[in-house]
Tab-separated table of C-alpha atoms in Angstrom:
chain	number	residue	atom	x	y	z
M	1	UNK	CA	125.777	110.134	91.314
M	2	UNK	CA	122.297	111.430	91.378
M	3	UNK	CA	119.646	109.345	91.378
M	4	UNK	CA	116.642	110.397	88.227
M	5	UNK	CA	113.902	109.878	89.857
M	6	UNK	CA	110.126	109.210	88.304
M	7	UNK	CA	107.006	109.750	89.872
M	8	UNK	CA	103.864	107.557	89.140
M	9	UNK	CA	100.623	109.486	90.544
M	10	UNK	CA	101.043	113.502	90.667
M	11	UNK	CA	98.955	113.631	93.597
M	12	UNK	CA	98.909	115.397	97.206
M	13	UNK	CA	101.357	112.763	99.163
M	14	UNK	CA	103.649	113.029	95.324
M	15	UNK	CA	103.984	116.665	96.066
M	16	UNK	CA	105.624	115.780	99.551
M	17	UNK	CA	107.654	113.411	98.117
M	18	UNK	CA	109.131	115.581	95.555
M	19	UNK	CA	109.457	118.571	98.123
M	20	UNK	CA	111.709	115.894	99.929
M	21	UNK	CA	113.540	114.818	97.181
M	22	UNK	CA	114.596	118.544	96.844
M	23	UNK	CA	116.297	118.630	99.774
M	24	UNK	CA	119.017	116.045	99.355
M	25	UNK	CA	122.015	116.650	96.961
M	26	UNK	CA	121.869	112.903	95.316
M	27	UNK	CA	118.438	113.189	94.089
M	28	UNK	CA	116.495	114.685	91.139
M	29	UNK	CA	112.678	114.648	90.085
M	30	UNK	CA	113.622	113.758	86.411
M	31	UNK	CA	110.302	112.500	85.387
M	32	UNK	CA	106.703	112.445	86.067
M	33	UNK	CA	103.982	110.015	84.803
M	34	UNK	CA	100.116	110.392	84.712
M	35	UNK	CA	96.598	109.151	83.395
M	36	UNK	CA	95.802	112.864	82.536
M	37	UNK	CA	98.995	114.771	80.116
M	38	UNK	CA	98.290	118.263	81.620
M	39	UNK	CA	98.604	116.497	85.323
M	40	UNK	CA	101.500	115.247	84.334
M	41	UNK	CA	102.490	118.440	82.233
M	42	UNK	CA	101.908	120.822	85.025
M	43	UNK	CA	103.623	118.655	88.008
M	44	UNK	CA	106.763	118.634	86.407
M	45	UNK	CA	106.546	122.258	85.421
M	46	UNK	CA	106.464	122.846	88.793
M	47	UNK	CA	109.757	120.749	89.582
M	48	UNK	CA	111.355	121.631	86.602
M	49	UNK	CA	111.594	117.494	85.895
M	50	UNK	CA	112.999	116.537	82.369
M	51	UNK	CA	110.001	114.725	81.586
M	52	UNK	CA	106.657	114.447	81.568
M	53	UNK	CA	104.106	111.282	80.398
M	54	UNK	CA	100.144	110.786	79.875
M	55	UNK	CA	100.757	107.161	80.866
M	56	UNK	CA	102.318	104.625	83.344
M	57	UNK	CA	103.917	102.947	80.659
M	58	UNK	CA	105.589	105.742	79.087
M	59	UNK	CA	107.635	106.632	82.538
M	60	UNK	CA	108.242	102.692	82.761
M	61	UNK	CA	110.156	102.717	79.307
M	62	UNK	CA	111.911	105.828	79.732
M	63	UNK	CA	115.596	104.430	80.326
M	64	UNK	CA	116.853	107.534	82.103
M	65	UNK	CA	114.858	107.080	84.800
M	66	UNK	CA	116.741	105.195	87.989
M	67	UNK	CA	113.804	104.800	90.560
M	68	UNK	CA	110.399	104.633	90.610
M	69	UNK	CA	108.077	106.067	93.429
M	70	UNK	CA	104.656	104.826	92.920
M	71	UNK	CA	102.046	107.239	94.178
M	72	UNK	CA	98.812	106.165	92.337
M	73	UNK	CA	95.813	104.841	94.620
M	74	UNK	CA	95.944	102.053	96.581
M	75	UNK	CA	94.048	100.275	94.329
M	76	UNK	CA	96.473	100.405	91.938
M	77	UNK	CA	99.517	99.579	93.510
M	78	UNK	CA	100.175	96.132	92.385
M	79	UNK	CA	99.758	96.751	88.623
M	80	UNK	CA	101.643	99.618	88.925
M	81	UNK	CA	104.366	98.178	90.728
M	82	UNK	CA	104.280	95.355	88.722
M	83	UNK	CA	104.991	96.984	85.880
M	84	UNK	CA	107.927	99.096	86.473
M	85	UNK	CA	109.320	96.135	88.123
M	86	UNK	CA	109.019	94.183	84.840
M	87	UNK	CA	111.025	97.281	83.164
M	88	UNK	CA	114.214	96.821	85.730
M	89	UNK	CA	112.809	99.979	87.627
M	90	UNK	CA	113.820	99.930	91.361
M	91	UNK	CA	110.283	100.492	93.215
M	92	UNK	CA	109.643	102.988	96.392
M	93	UNK	CA	105.728	101.757	96.984
M	94	UNK	CA	103.607	103.813	98.720
M	95	UNK	CA	101.807	102.725	101.713
M	96	UNK	CA	99.541	100.796	102.259
M	97	UNK	CA	101.862	98.262	100.127
M	98	UNK	CA	98.653	96.792	98.547
M	99	UNK	CA	95.148	95.921	99.130
M	100	UNK	CA	96.155	92.738	100.353
M	101	UNK	CA	98.837	90.076	101.237
M	102	UNK	CA	98.134	88.082	97.802
M	103	UNK	CA	99.145	91.406	95.745
M	104	UNK	CA	101.854	92.419	98.320
M	105	UNK	CA	103.439	88.900	97.545
M	106	UNK	CA	103.295	88.906	94.127
M	107	UNK	CA	105.233	91.992	94.060
M	108	UNK	CA	107.853	90.625	96.050
M	109	UNK	CA	108.220	87.284	94.159
M	110	UNK	CA	108.572	89.949	91.243
M	111	UNK	CA	111.062	92.137	92.307
M	112	UNK	CA	113.154	89.087	93.739
M	113	UNK	CA	112.812	87.331	90.515
M	114	UNK	CA	113.971	90.854	88.666
M	115	UNK	CA	116.822	91.154	91.079
M	116	UNK	CA	115.084	94.673	91.861
M	117	UNK	CA	114.895	96.838	95.000
M	118	UNK	CA	111.549	97.145	96.123
M	119	UNK	CA	110.627	98.858	99.410
M	120	UNK	CA	107.522	100.145	101.189
M	121	UNK	CA	107.118	103.716	101.698
M	122	UNK	CA	106.385	103.542	105.389
M	123	UNK	CA	107.933	106.772	105.980
M	124	UNK	CA	107.233	106.813	109.940
M	125	UNK	CA	110.166	104.048	110.131
M	126	UNK	CA	112.723	106.454	109.217
M	127	UNK	CA	111.789	109.150	110.954
M	128	UNK	CA	113.958	110.466	113.988
M	129	UNK	CA	111.725	109.427	116.739
M	130	UNK	CA	111.147	105.879	115.421
M	131	UNK	CA	115.182	105.438	115.252
M	132	UNK	CA	115.385	106.368	118.279
M	133	UNK	CA	112.626	104.118	119.413
M	134	UNK	CA	113.689	100.985	117.536
M	135	UNK	CA	117.017	101.782	119.792
M	136	UNK	CA	115.036	102.209	122.701
M	137	UNK	CA	113.280	98.468	122.333
M	138	UNK	CA	116.931	96.695	121.444
M	139	UNK	CA	118.293	98.266	124.764
M	140	UNK	CA	115.527	97.292	127.007
M	141	UNK	CA	114.461	100.358	127.762
M	142	UNK	CA	111.032	99.552	129.733
M	143	UNK	CA	112.048	95.762	129.844
M	144	UNK	CA	109.865	93.919	127.926
M	145	UNK	CA	106.950	95.253	126.226
M	146	UNK	CA	103.351	93.254	127.641
M	147	UNK	CA	100.851	95.947	125.824
M	148	UNK	CA	100.700	98.127	122.884
M	149	UNK	CA	97.784	100.754	122.288
M	150	UNK	CA	97.970	102.834	118.913
M	151	UNK	CA	95.469	104.307	116.768
M	152	UNK	CA	94.878	107.224	114.058
M	153	UNK	CA	91.771	108.721	112.767
M	154	UNK	CA	89.948	111.776	112.132
M	155	UNK	CA	86.629	112.773	110.850
M	156	UNK	CA	86.322	113.364	107.354
M	157	UNK	CA	82.538	114.456	106.221
M	158	UNK	CA	80.825	111.809	104.070
M	159	UNK	CA	81.903	112.661	100.641
M	160	UNK	CA	81.627	109.784	98.137
M	161	UNK	CA	83.547	111.340	95.793
M	162	UNK	CA	86.551	111.637	98.564
M	163	UNK	CA	89.004	109.098	97.861
M	164	UNK	CA	88.958	107.718	101.690
M	165	UNK	CA	85.122	106.794	100.784
M	166	UNK	CA	85.465	105.423	97.505
M	167	UNK	CA	85.728	101.382	97.499
M	168	UNK	CA	87.245	101.460	94.081
M	169	UNK	CA	90.412	103.569	95.265
M	170	UNK	CA	90.635	101.072	98.359
M	171	UNK	CA	89.210	103.333	100.796
M	172	UNK	CA	88.466	103.364	104.261
M	173	UNK	CA	90.265	103.791	107.435
M	174	UNK	CA	91.997	100.520	107.875
M	175	UNK	CA	94.407	100.520	104.993
M	176	UNK	CA	94.860	104.293	104.475
M	177	UNK	CA	95.192	105.390	108.522
M	178	UNK	CA	94.754	101.641	110.738
M	179	UNK	CA	98.398	100.747	108.847
M	180	UNK	CA	100.349	103.088	110.633
M	181	UNK	CA	99.116	101.533	114.503
M	182	UNK	CA	99.267	98.355	112.996
M	183	UNK	CA	103.107	98.944	111.664
M	184	UNK	CA	103.635	99.891	114.722
M	185	UNK	CA	102.689	96.959	116.894
M	186	UNK	CA	104.544	95.288	113.940
M	187	UNK	CA	107.782	97.087	115.112
M	188	UNK	CA	107.218	96.157	118.797
M	189	UNK	CA	105.593	92.969	119.186
M	190	UNK	CA	106.181	91.386	115.470
M	191	UNK	CA	103.378	89.322	113.903
M	192	UNK	CA	100.365	88.492	115.892
M	193	UNK	CA	99.102	84.821	116.366
M	194	UNK	CA	95.660	85.802	116.671
M	195	UNK	CA	93.345	88.852	115.618
M	196	UNK	CA	89.599	89.691	117.234
M	197	UNK	CA	88.123	92.908	115.300
M	198	UNK	CA	85.003	94.491	114.573
M	199	UNK	CA	84.489	97.543	112.513
M	200	UNK	CA	81.633	99.309	110.760
M	201	UNK	CA	81.066	99.322	106.797
M	202	UNK	CA	79.565	102.742	106.066
M	203	UNK	CA	76.982	103.268	103.028
M	204	UNK	CA	79.851	103.342	100.362
M	205	UNK	CA	81.323	100.281	101.217
M	206	UNK	CA	84.464	101.349	103.273
M	207	UNK	CA	85.198	100.526	106.596
M	208	UNK	CA	84.574	104.367	108.689
M	209	UNK	CA	85.730	103.100	111.906
M	210	UNK	CA	87.176	99.468	112.725
M	211	UNK	CA	89.069	98.511	116.426
M	212	UNK	CA	91.366	95.112	116.768
M	213	UNK	CA	93.076	93.078	119.751
M	214	UNK	CA	95.998	90.857	118.316
M	215	UNK	CA	97.588	88.594	120.531
M	216	UNK	CA	100.965	87.240	120.706
M	217	UNK	CA	103.033	84.736	122.376
M	218	UNK	CA	103.155	85.012	126.060
M	219	UNK	CA	99.801	86.896	126.447
M	220	UNK	CA	100.974	89.678	124.931
M	221	UNK	CA	98.541	91.788	123.373
M	222	UNK	CA	98.200	95.332	121.378
M	223	UNK	CA	94.646	97.831	120.849
M	224	UNK	CA	94.516	99.324	117.319
M	225	UNK	CA	92.261	101.319	115.930
M	226	UNK	CA	91.517	103.553	112.788
M	227	UNK	CA	88.647	105.645	111.805
M	228	UNK	CA	87.746	108.246	109.263
M	229	UNK	CA	84.410	109.534	110.513
M	230	UNK	CA	85.525	110.106	114.490
M	231	UNK	CA	88.536	112.026	115.422
M	232	UNK	CA	90.711	109.508	117.654
M	233	UNK	CA	93.773	110.422	119.797
M	234	UNK	CA	96.487	109.276	117.432
M	235	UNK	CA	98.965	108.289	119.772
M	236	UNK	CA	100.823	105.485	120.553
M	237	UNK	CA	101.811	103.865	123.933
M	238	UNK	CA	104.229	100.593	125.117
M	239	UNK	CA	103.764	99.544	128.451
M	240	UNK	CA	106.580	96.987	129.269
M	241	UNK	CA	107.385	95.191	132.352
M	242	UNK	CA	109.865	98.205	133.810
M	243	UNK	CA	108.225	101.474	132.445
M	244	UNK	CA	106.209	102.651	129.327
M	245	UNK	CA	106.845	104.385	125.800
M	246	UNK	CA	104.441	107.182	124.690
M	247	UNK	CA	104.221	108.461	121.299
M	248	UNK	CA	102.007	111.662	121.468
M	249	UNK	CA	99.622	112.879	118.399
M	250	UNK	CA	100.278	112.547	115.725
M	251	UNK	CA	101.828	109.131	116.284
M	252	UNK	CA	103.124	108.465	112.280
M	253	UNK	CA	105.240	111.671	112.934
M	254	UNK	CA	105.802	112.481	116.479
M	255	UNK	CA	108.450	114.832	117.133
M	256	UNK	CA	108.942	113.444	120.441
M	257	UNK	CA	108.741	110.392	122.872
M	258	UNK	CA	108.174	110.013	126.103
M	259	UNK	CA	110.103	107.081	128.588
M	260	UNK	CA	108.853	106.753	132.028
M	261	UNK	CA	110.066	104.812	134.453
M	262	UNK	CA	108.794	104.512	137.788
M	263	UNK	CA	108.914	108.316	138.980
M	264	UNK	CA	111.091	109.509	136.592
M	265	UNK	CA	109.839	110.883	133.278
M	266	UNK	CA	111.731	111.602	129.655
M	267	UNK	CA	111.179	113.316	126.986
M	268	UNK	CA	113.296	112.991	124.106
M	269	UNK	CA	113.500	115.560	121.437
M	270	UNK	CA	112.933	113.695	117.678
M	271	UNK	CA	112.321	116.742	116.026
M	272	UNK	CA	113.194	117.801	112.065
M	273	UNK	CA	113.774	120.125	109.893
M	274	UNK	CA	111.856	120.467	106.293
M	275	UNK	CA	109.903	117.723	104.478
M	276	UNK	CA	110.278	113.870	106.346
M	277	UNK	CA	109.724	111.802	103.486
M	278	UNK	CA	113.049	112.645	102.222
M	279	UNK	CA	114.163	110.480	105.067
M	280	UNK	CA	112.834	107.133	103.505
M	281	UNK	CA	114.929	108.169	100.386
M	282	UNK	CA	117.791	108.111	102.360
M	283	UNK	CA	117.467	104.647	103.137
M	284	UNK	CA	116.415	103.660	99.519
M	285	UNK	CA	119.571	105.620	98.007
M	286	UNK	CA	121.485	103.586	100.592
M	287	UNK	CA	119.962	100.381	99.176
M	288	UNK	CA	120.984	101.184	96.169
M	289	UNK	CA	124.391	101.714	96.580
M	290	UNK	CA	124.970	98.984	98.140
M	291	UNK	CA	123.163	96.214	95.758
M	292	UNK	CA	120.214	95.347	98.424
M	293	UNK	CA	117.024	94.025	97.271
M	294	UNK	CA	115.436	95.214	100.321
M	295	UNK	CA	115.499	97.652	103.534
M	296	UNK	CA	116.477	95.538	106.937
M	297	UNK	CA	114.423	98.892	108.194
M	298	UNK	CA	111.051	97.775	106.525
M	299	UNK	CA	111.563	94.474	104.909
M	300	UNK	CA	109.538	92.268	102.684
M	301	UNK	CA	108.845	89.690	105.149
M	302	UNK	CA	107.641	92.588	107.344
M	303	UNK	CA	105.750	94.360	104.928
M	304	UNK	CA	103.747	90.889	104.072
M	305	UNK	CA	103.119	90.187	107.994
M	306	UNK	CA	101.567	93.844	107.989
M	307	UNK	CA	99.300	93.027	104.727
M	308	UNK	CA	98.493	89.632	106.772
M	309	UNK	CA	97.531	91.504	109.803
M	310	UNK	CA	94.995	93.795	107.745
M	311	UNK	CA	93.812	91.035	105.666
M	312	UNK	CA	92.615	89.482	109.005
M	313	UNK	CA	90.972	92.149	110.407
M	314	UNK	CA	89.036	93.102	106.947
M	315	UNK	CA	87.901	89.462	106.780
M	316	UNK	CA	86.361	90.123	110.613
M	317	UNK	CA	84.702	93.221	109.625
M	318	UNK	CA	83.525	92.176	106.180
M	319	UNK	CA	85.548	94.757	104.052
M	320	UNK	CA	85.645	93.727	100.547
M	321	UNK	CA	87.230	95.422	97.615
M	322	UNK	CA	86.599	94.611	93.575
M	323	UNK	CA	87.927	91.896	92.106
M	324	UNK	CA	88.407	89.678	95.421
């Protein structure tokens, strides 16, 4: 059975997603929706999609669409996802899942009420490196993790028209880039019991750099950083009682892992060919086939937990968005 995908928002990430779909035998770029009819038409022509719409509502009302990938700006994730869910469409929503935990909770509640699959497109979790990492952690390869460090950031010259400097589109480093270090610490240590954060809000009203220390039971700690005004290492490291695991840059899509136990250093190849966004689609298709309403790889509970941590950091650095 081929899953006929509808894509909402034909931007750069949607292009990568569509390229990934083309690598799968059971997926088809069937339709695209945009607020611009011309953009929808051009995107559809590029991927030979059967339908294109100048509104997201028309995409939601197409009975031939089996699932929708929401790739609109994060400031629209809640409203667009809710509309597709109410139309009975399974949704894969791009990260960050929403602007806040409250928004995310409403999305999850509607998906459960409607009995429709909803999954955050946290593509890192489905890559070979993260699958290997999860297995290493389950097998206690470095004992008990004690301290996690992760950051992701780069320098983007200030441009008020750039989406990352635009608060109306949910810009800033924390939600767009910081979500990767936060989800990494969530995978390793779970939900933090304390958050201490500092950051700099720029002239456009978004966070340009932020750092946070997350506390966990037993004195375990995580340090996360994100920036759009400074180049960071974009690496990740887990220090355990019996060893260390390192993810080289870029930590959100590494092609190898390094496991260090004493003087023993093991580098594990985790490279792949083709567009990496396809791996999350494979899991989404599996959930569709089995009738699951969420993925155990990135569950609703964990998505909500991650959004809660981001909320706590935002609150401490004074980052607010329209309507809050």
